[in-house]
Short mmCIF file of C-alpha atoms in Angstrom, two decimals:
data_model
loop_
_atom_site.label_atom_id
_atom_site.label_comp_id
_atom_site.label_asym_id
_atom_site.label_seq_id
_atom_site.Cartn_x
_atom_site.Cartn_y
_atom_site.Cartn_z
CA MET A 1 148.15 311.10 125.44
CA LYS A 2 151.47 309.66 126.65
CA TYR A 3 149.33 306.23 127.90
CA ASN A 4 147.79 305.90 124.61
CA PHE A 5 151.11 306.36 122.54
CA TYR A 6 152.71 304.03 125.03
CA ARG A 7 149.27 301.31 124.16
CA LEU A 8 150.20 302.06 120.85
CA PHE A 9 154.03 301.09 120.78
CA ILE A 10 153.13 298.17 122.38
CA ASN A 11 150.28 296.71 120.18
CA SER A 12 152.39 297.69 117.14
CA PHE A 13 155.10 295.81 118.09
CA VAL A 14 153.02 292.43 119.22
CA PHE A 15 151.23 292.61 115.66
CA LEU A 16 154.92 292.91 114.75
CA PHE A 17 156.22 289.95 116.10
CA ALA A 18 153.17 288.01 115.99
CA GLY A 19 153.01 288.60 111.99
CA SER A 20 157.00 288.21 111.70
CA SER A 21 156.34 284.75 113.54
CA LEU A 22 153.88 283.48 111.45
CA ILE A 23 155.85 284.34 108.74
CA PHE A 24 159.06 282.61 109.76
CA ALA A 25 156.88 279.65 110.85
CA GLN A 26 155.45 279.60 107.25
CA ASP A 27 158.53 279.85 105.87
CA LEU A 28 159.81 276.75 108.00
CA ASP A 29 157.10 274.72 106.55
CA THR A 30 157.42 276.00 103.45
CA GLU A 31 160.97 274.73 103.46
CA LYS A 32 160.40 271.55 104.89
CA LYS A 33 157.87 270.50 102.39
CA GLU A 34 160.65 271.49 99.76
CA LYS A 35 162.96 268.97 101.08
CA GLY A 36 162.86 265.39 99.92
CA VAL A 37 161.52 262.45 102.10
CA ILE A 38 162.75 258.49 101.68
CA GLU A 39 160.14 255.80 102.39
CA TYR A 40 160.79 252.29 102.87
CA GLN A 41 158.65 249.31 101.70
CA LEU A 42 157.71 245.77 101.92
CA ARG A 43 155.90 244.54 99.22
CA ALA A 44 154.59 240.67 98.57
CA GLY A 45 152.61 239.83 95.32
CA ILE A 46 151.64 237.06 92.57
CA ASN A 47 152.84 236.96 89.03
CA ILE A 48 150.75 235.85 86.17
CA GLY A 49 151.52 235.83 82.83
CA GLY A 50 153.93 233.67 80.82
CA PHE A 51 156.76 233.56 78.21
CA THR A 52 155.56 234.46 74.83
CA PRO A 53 156.62 235.39 71.21
CA ILE A 54 155.24 238.78 69.85
CA PRO A 55 153.81 238.15 67.33
CA ILE A 56 152.57 234.66 67.41
CA PRO A 57 154.54 233.06 64.95
CA ALA A 58 152.65 230.35 62.10
CA GLU A 59 154.23 227.76 63.44
CA ILE A 60 151.83 227.59 66.84
CA ARG A 61 148.31 226.70 65.19
CA GLU A 62 146.67 226.63 68.73
CA LEU A 63 146.97 227.10 72.76
CA SER A 64 145.04 223.83 73.67
CA SER A 65 145.56 224.92 77.75
CA PHE A 66 147.19 226.97 79.96
CA ASN A 67 148.06 227.30 83.45
CA PRO A 68 149.80 230.66 84.70
CA MET A 69 151.04 229.11 87.88
CA LEU A 70 151.53 230.06 91.43
CA ASN A 71 154.30 232.90 91.27
CA ILE A 72 155.54 234.73 94.07
CA SER A 73 157.19 237.89 94.66
CA LEU A 74 158.86 239.36 97.44
CA GLU A 75 160.49 242.82 97.51
CA GLY A 76 162.26 245.04 99.39
CA SER A 77 162.23 249.07 98.23
CA ILE A 78 163.39 252.34 98.67
CA ILE A 79 161.55 255.48 96.79
CA TYR A 80 163.13 259.03 97.23
CA LEU A 81 160.44 261.91 96.75
CA PHE A 82 161.58 264.90 95.60
CA LYS A 83 159.08 266.95 98.02
CA GLN A 84 156.99 266.55 100.65
CA THR A 85 153.75 268.06 99.26
CA PRO A 86 150.62 265.60 98.60
CA SER A 87 151.97 265.35 95.13
CA SER A 88 155.28 265.09 93.91
CA TRP A 89 157.87 263.07 91.57
CA GLY A 90 160.39 260.58 93.11
CA ILE A 91 162.10 257.73 92.26
CA ARG A 92 161.94 253.81 93.35
CA THR A 93 164.43 250.95 93.13
CA GLY A 94 164.68 247.85 95.66
CA VAL A 95 165.57 244.12 95.28
CA LYS A 96 162.79 241.64 94.26
CA LEU A 97 162.94 237.47 94.50
CA GLU A 98 160.24 236.46 92.02
CA ASN A 99 159.12 233.30 90.19
CA LYS A 100 158.03 233.17 86.89
CA GLY A 101 156.53 230.33 84.96
CA MET A 102 153.37 228.72 83.43
CA LYS A 103 152.30 225.00 81.93
CA ALA A 104 150.88 225.25 78.26
CA ASN A 105 149.90 223.07 75.91
CA SER A 106 150.00 223.77 71.97
CA MET A 107 149.23 222.18 68.61
CA VAL A 108 151.98 223.20 66.15
CA LYS A 109 153.32 222.59 62.49
CA ASN A 110 157.12 222.25 61.13
CA TYR A 111 158.07 223.85 64.48
CA ARG A 112 161.69 223.37 64.97
CA MET A 113 162.58 220.87 68.10
CA GLU A 114 165.23 218.65 69.74
CA ILE A 115 163.77 215.92 71.44
CA ILE A 116 165.54 213.17 73.70
CA GLY A 117 165.45 209.40 72.49
CA GLY A 118 165.07 206.35 74.18
CA GLU A 119 168.88 206.07 74.50
CA GLY A 120 169.72 209.51 75.48
CA GLU A 121 170.31 211.16 72.03
CA ARG A 122 169.08 214.24 70.63
CA VAL A 123 167.48 214.47 67.76
CA ALA A 124 166.72 217.70 65.67
CA GLY A 125 164.28 218.70 63.33
CA ASN A 126 160.35 220.17 62.59
CA TRP A 127 157.90 218.70 64.90
CA THR A 128 154.36 218.94 63.59
CA GLY A 129 152.00 217.69 66.22
CA GLY A 130 151.16 218.88 70.10
CA VAL A 131 153.95 220.46 72.62
CA SER A 132 153.99 220.76 76.14
CA THR A 133 155.95 222.93 77.68
CA HIS A 134 156.34 223.38 81.50
CA ILE A 135 158.49 226.90 82.40
CA ALA A 136 159.69 227.61 85.90
CA ASN A 137 162.51 230.29 86.63
CA SER A 138 163.43 232.10 89.56
CA TYR A 139 164.90 235.81 89.60
CA ILE A 140 166.72 238.50 91.69
CA THR A 141 165.42 241.87 90.18
CA ILE A 142 165.94 245.36 90.18
CA PRO A 143 163.72 247.79 88.75
CA THR A 144 164.92 251.29 87.76
CA LEU A 145 161.63 253.47 88.54
CA ALA A 146 160.56 257.19 87.89
CA ILE A 147 157.56 257.71 90.32
CA PHE A 148 154.64 260.12 90.50
CA LYS A 149 152.89 260.36 93.55
CA VAL A 150 149.29 262.22 92.38
CA ASN A 151 148.59 262.41 96.05
CA ASP A 152 148.07 260.93 99.45
CA CYS A 153 146.70 257.97 97.46
CA TRP A 154 147.41 257.50 94.15
CA SER A 155 150.96 257.07 92.18
CA PHE A 156 152.33 255.92 89.14
CA SER A 157 155.44 254.80 87.77
CA GLY A 158 157.54 253.86 84.93
CA GLY A 159 160.93 252.56 84.30
CA ALA A 160 163.13 249.58 83.54
CA PHE A 161 163.96 246.30 85.50
CA TRP A 162 167.22 244.11 85.27
CA SER A 163 166.82 240.53 86.05
CA PHE A 164 169.32 237.52 87.17
CA LEU A 165 168.39 234.10 86.72
CA MET A 166 168.94 232.23 89.82
CA ASP A 167 166.82 228.24 89.35
CA LYS A 168 165.90 227.56 85.60
CA ASN A 169 163.56 225.26 83.90
CA PHE A 170 162.66 224.82 80.28
CA SER A 171 161.22 221.69 79.70
CA GLY A 172 158.35 219.52 78.38
CA TYR A 173 157.49 216.80 75.87
CA VAL A 174 155.62 216.35 72.27
CA PHE A 175 152.74 214.33 71.55
CA ASP A 176 150.52 212.55 68.83
CA GLY A 177 152.46 214.01 65.94
CA TYR A 178 155.55 213.55 64.27
CA LEU A 179 159.40 214.79 63.63
CA ARG A 180 160.64 215.49 60.37
CA GLU A 181 164.41 214.54 60.82
CA GLY A 182 167.08 217.18 60.15
CA ASP A 183 164.74 219.25 57.91
CA PRO A 184 160.82 219.75 56.74
CA THR A 185 161.45 216.90 53.95
CA GLY A 186 163.73 214.84 56.51
CA VAL A 187 162.93 211.44 57.43
CA LYS A 188 159.24 211.28 59.45
CA VAL A 189 159.42 209.60 62.76
CA ILE A 190 155.86 209.22 64.42
CA PHE A 191 154.68 209.51 67.77
CA GLU A 192 151.11 208.47 68.38
CA ASP A 193 148.70 206.62 71.12
CA ASP A 194 150.81 207.54 74.37
CA LYS A 195 154.05 207.74 73.05
CA THR A 196 156.06 211.00 73.84
CA ALA A 197 159.09 212.29 73.57
CA SER A 198 161.05 214.78 76.18
CA TYR A 199 163.37 217.97 75.39
CA ASP A 200 164.72 220.28 78.01
CA PHE A 201 165.87 223.59 77.05
CA SER A 202 167.41 224.99 80.73
CA ASN A 203 170.98 225.08 80.23
CA ASP A 204 169.95 227.32 77.16
CA LEU A 205 168.30 230.22 78.88
CA ARG A 206 170.09 233.56 79.29
CA LYS A 207 171.05 234.38 82.86
CA PHE A 208 170.50 238.28 82.00
CA SER A 209 167.09 239.79 81.06
CA TYR A 210 165.47 242.96 81.28
CA GLY A 211 162.41 245.21 80.17
CA LEU A 212 160.26 247.30 80.52
CA GLN A 213 157.96 247.93 84.33
CA LEU A 214 154.64 250.48 84.21
CA GLY A 215 152.45 250.35 87.33
CA THR A 216 150.56 251.81 90.25
CA THR A 217 149.61 252.42 93.42
CA TRP A 218 147.01 253.06 95.65
CA GLN A 219 147.61 253.97 99.77
CA PHE A 220 144.49 253.57 101.04
CA SER A 221 146.20 253.82 104.49
CA LYS A 222 148.94 254.95 105.99
CA HIS A 223 151.38 252.01 106.13
CA LEU A 224 149.15 249.90 104.05
CA ASN A 225 148.94 249.53 100.10
CA VAL A 226 148.30 247.78 97.11
CA PHE A 227 149.82 247.63 93.45
CA GLY A 228 149.58 246.39 90.25
CA ASP A 229 152.84 246.25 88.03
CA PHE A 230 153.24 245.51 84.43
CA SER A 231 156.51 244.03 82.88
CA PHE A 232 157.51 243.69 79.37
CA GLY A 233 160.75 241.69 78.50
CA LEU A 234 162.99 243.43 75.75
CA ASN A 235 165.38 240.51 75.28
CA ASN A 236 165.16 236.72 74.18
CA MET A 237 164.85 234.54 76.95
CA PHE A 238 167.44 232.54 75.29
CA LYS A 239 170.89 232.58 74.75
CA SER A 240 172.27 234.33 71.33
CA ASP A 241 173.85 230.88 69.63
CA PHE A 242 170.75 228.94 70.95
CA LYS A 243 169.41 228.36 67.43
CA THR A 244 165.84 224.89 67.76
CA ILE A 245 163.58 227.52 68.78
CA THR A 246 163.48 230.42 65.82
CA PHE A 247 161.50 232.87 67.37
CA THR A 248 162.17 235.69 70.60
CA MET A 249 160.23 234.53 73.87
CA ARG A 250 160.04 237.54 76.14
CA PRO A 251 158.33 237.22 79.68
CA VAL A 252 155.24 239.31 79.80
CA TYR A 253 153.83 239.90 83.45
CA LEU A 254 151.04 241.41 86.18
CA ASN A 255 152.17 241.33 89.37
CA LEU A 256 149.44 241.79 91.99
CA GLY A 257 149.88 242.43 95.68
CA ALA A 258 150.01 244.20 98.61
CA GLY A 259 152.74 246.49 100.51
CA TYR A 260 153.68 247.90 103.56
CA SER A 261 154.92 251.07 104.09
CA PHE A 262 157.64 252.48 106.86
#
């Protein structure tokens, strides 16, 4: 009887100790998963898109050619996930060096324009004919995004971006048309055959821009991922006192690329 009692006591003690250890380990594991985690990423991508008025104004009658150019982006970002579970919310920010540019030819009518004459003089008026535009800008961009991690593979992001203009170019030329100096009833200056006149609005570009960004990321291995981010500018690329182009032009770009997670 005494032996059986001691064996029952020892077995009960071992059972309680093992059960308590298991519960304690589960509590530690739950507590660990409830804590946040920080991730670091390096990203490289290509910006595909352009600067455009929305909606397209009546002055622009036809887009005859478009070249998105090779616009590279490099980004270092930091992600804070609120939990270490496969599904979690978080935030992401970082610093991105990126190019946004394009080349486009269009046919326009009564398009406000300021051309540079042969003597360097500037002549403003309403242009009807062809316009060739070349934009090549470089920015430092800071995204501020909310993250939703669906599982170990997929995550989605949304928020705002803030861009600071570093290098700038908005230039081009007009061709095969005529300029009405001053207003639509002004003196008619004809450009035909191979005659062109250049323009340059680079110094009229705004230094700071902002907008919205939405994206998704597919983490296909422990360290490697691919992503797509769509960004839409909310303010005009030109300064508020610039009156030559009368409509608002915004950057609209899709950034596609790959990243490395540390």
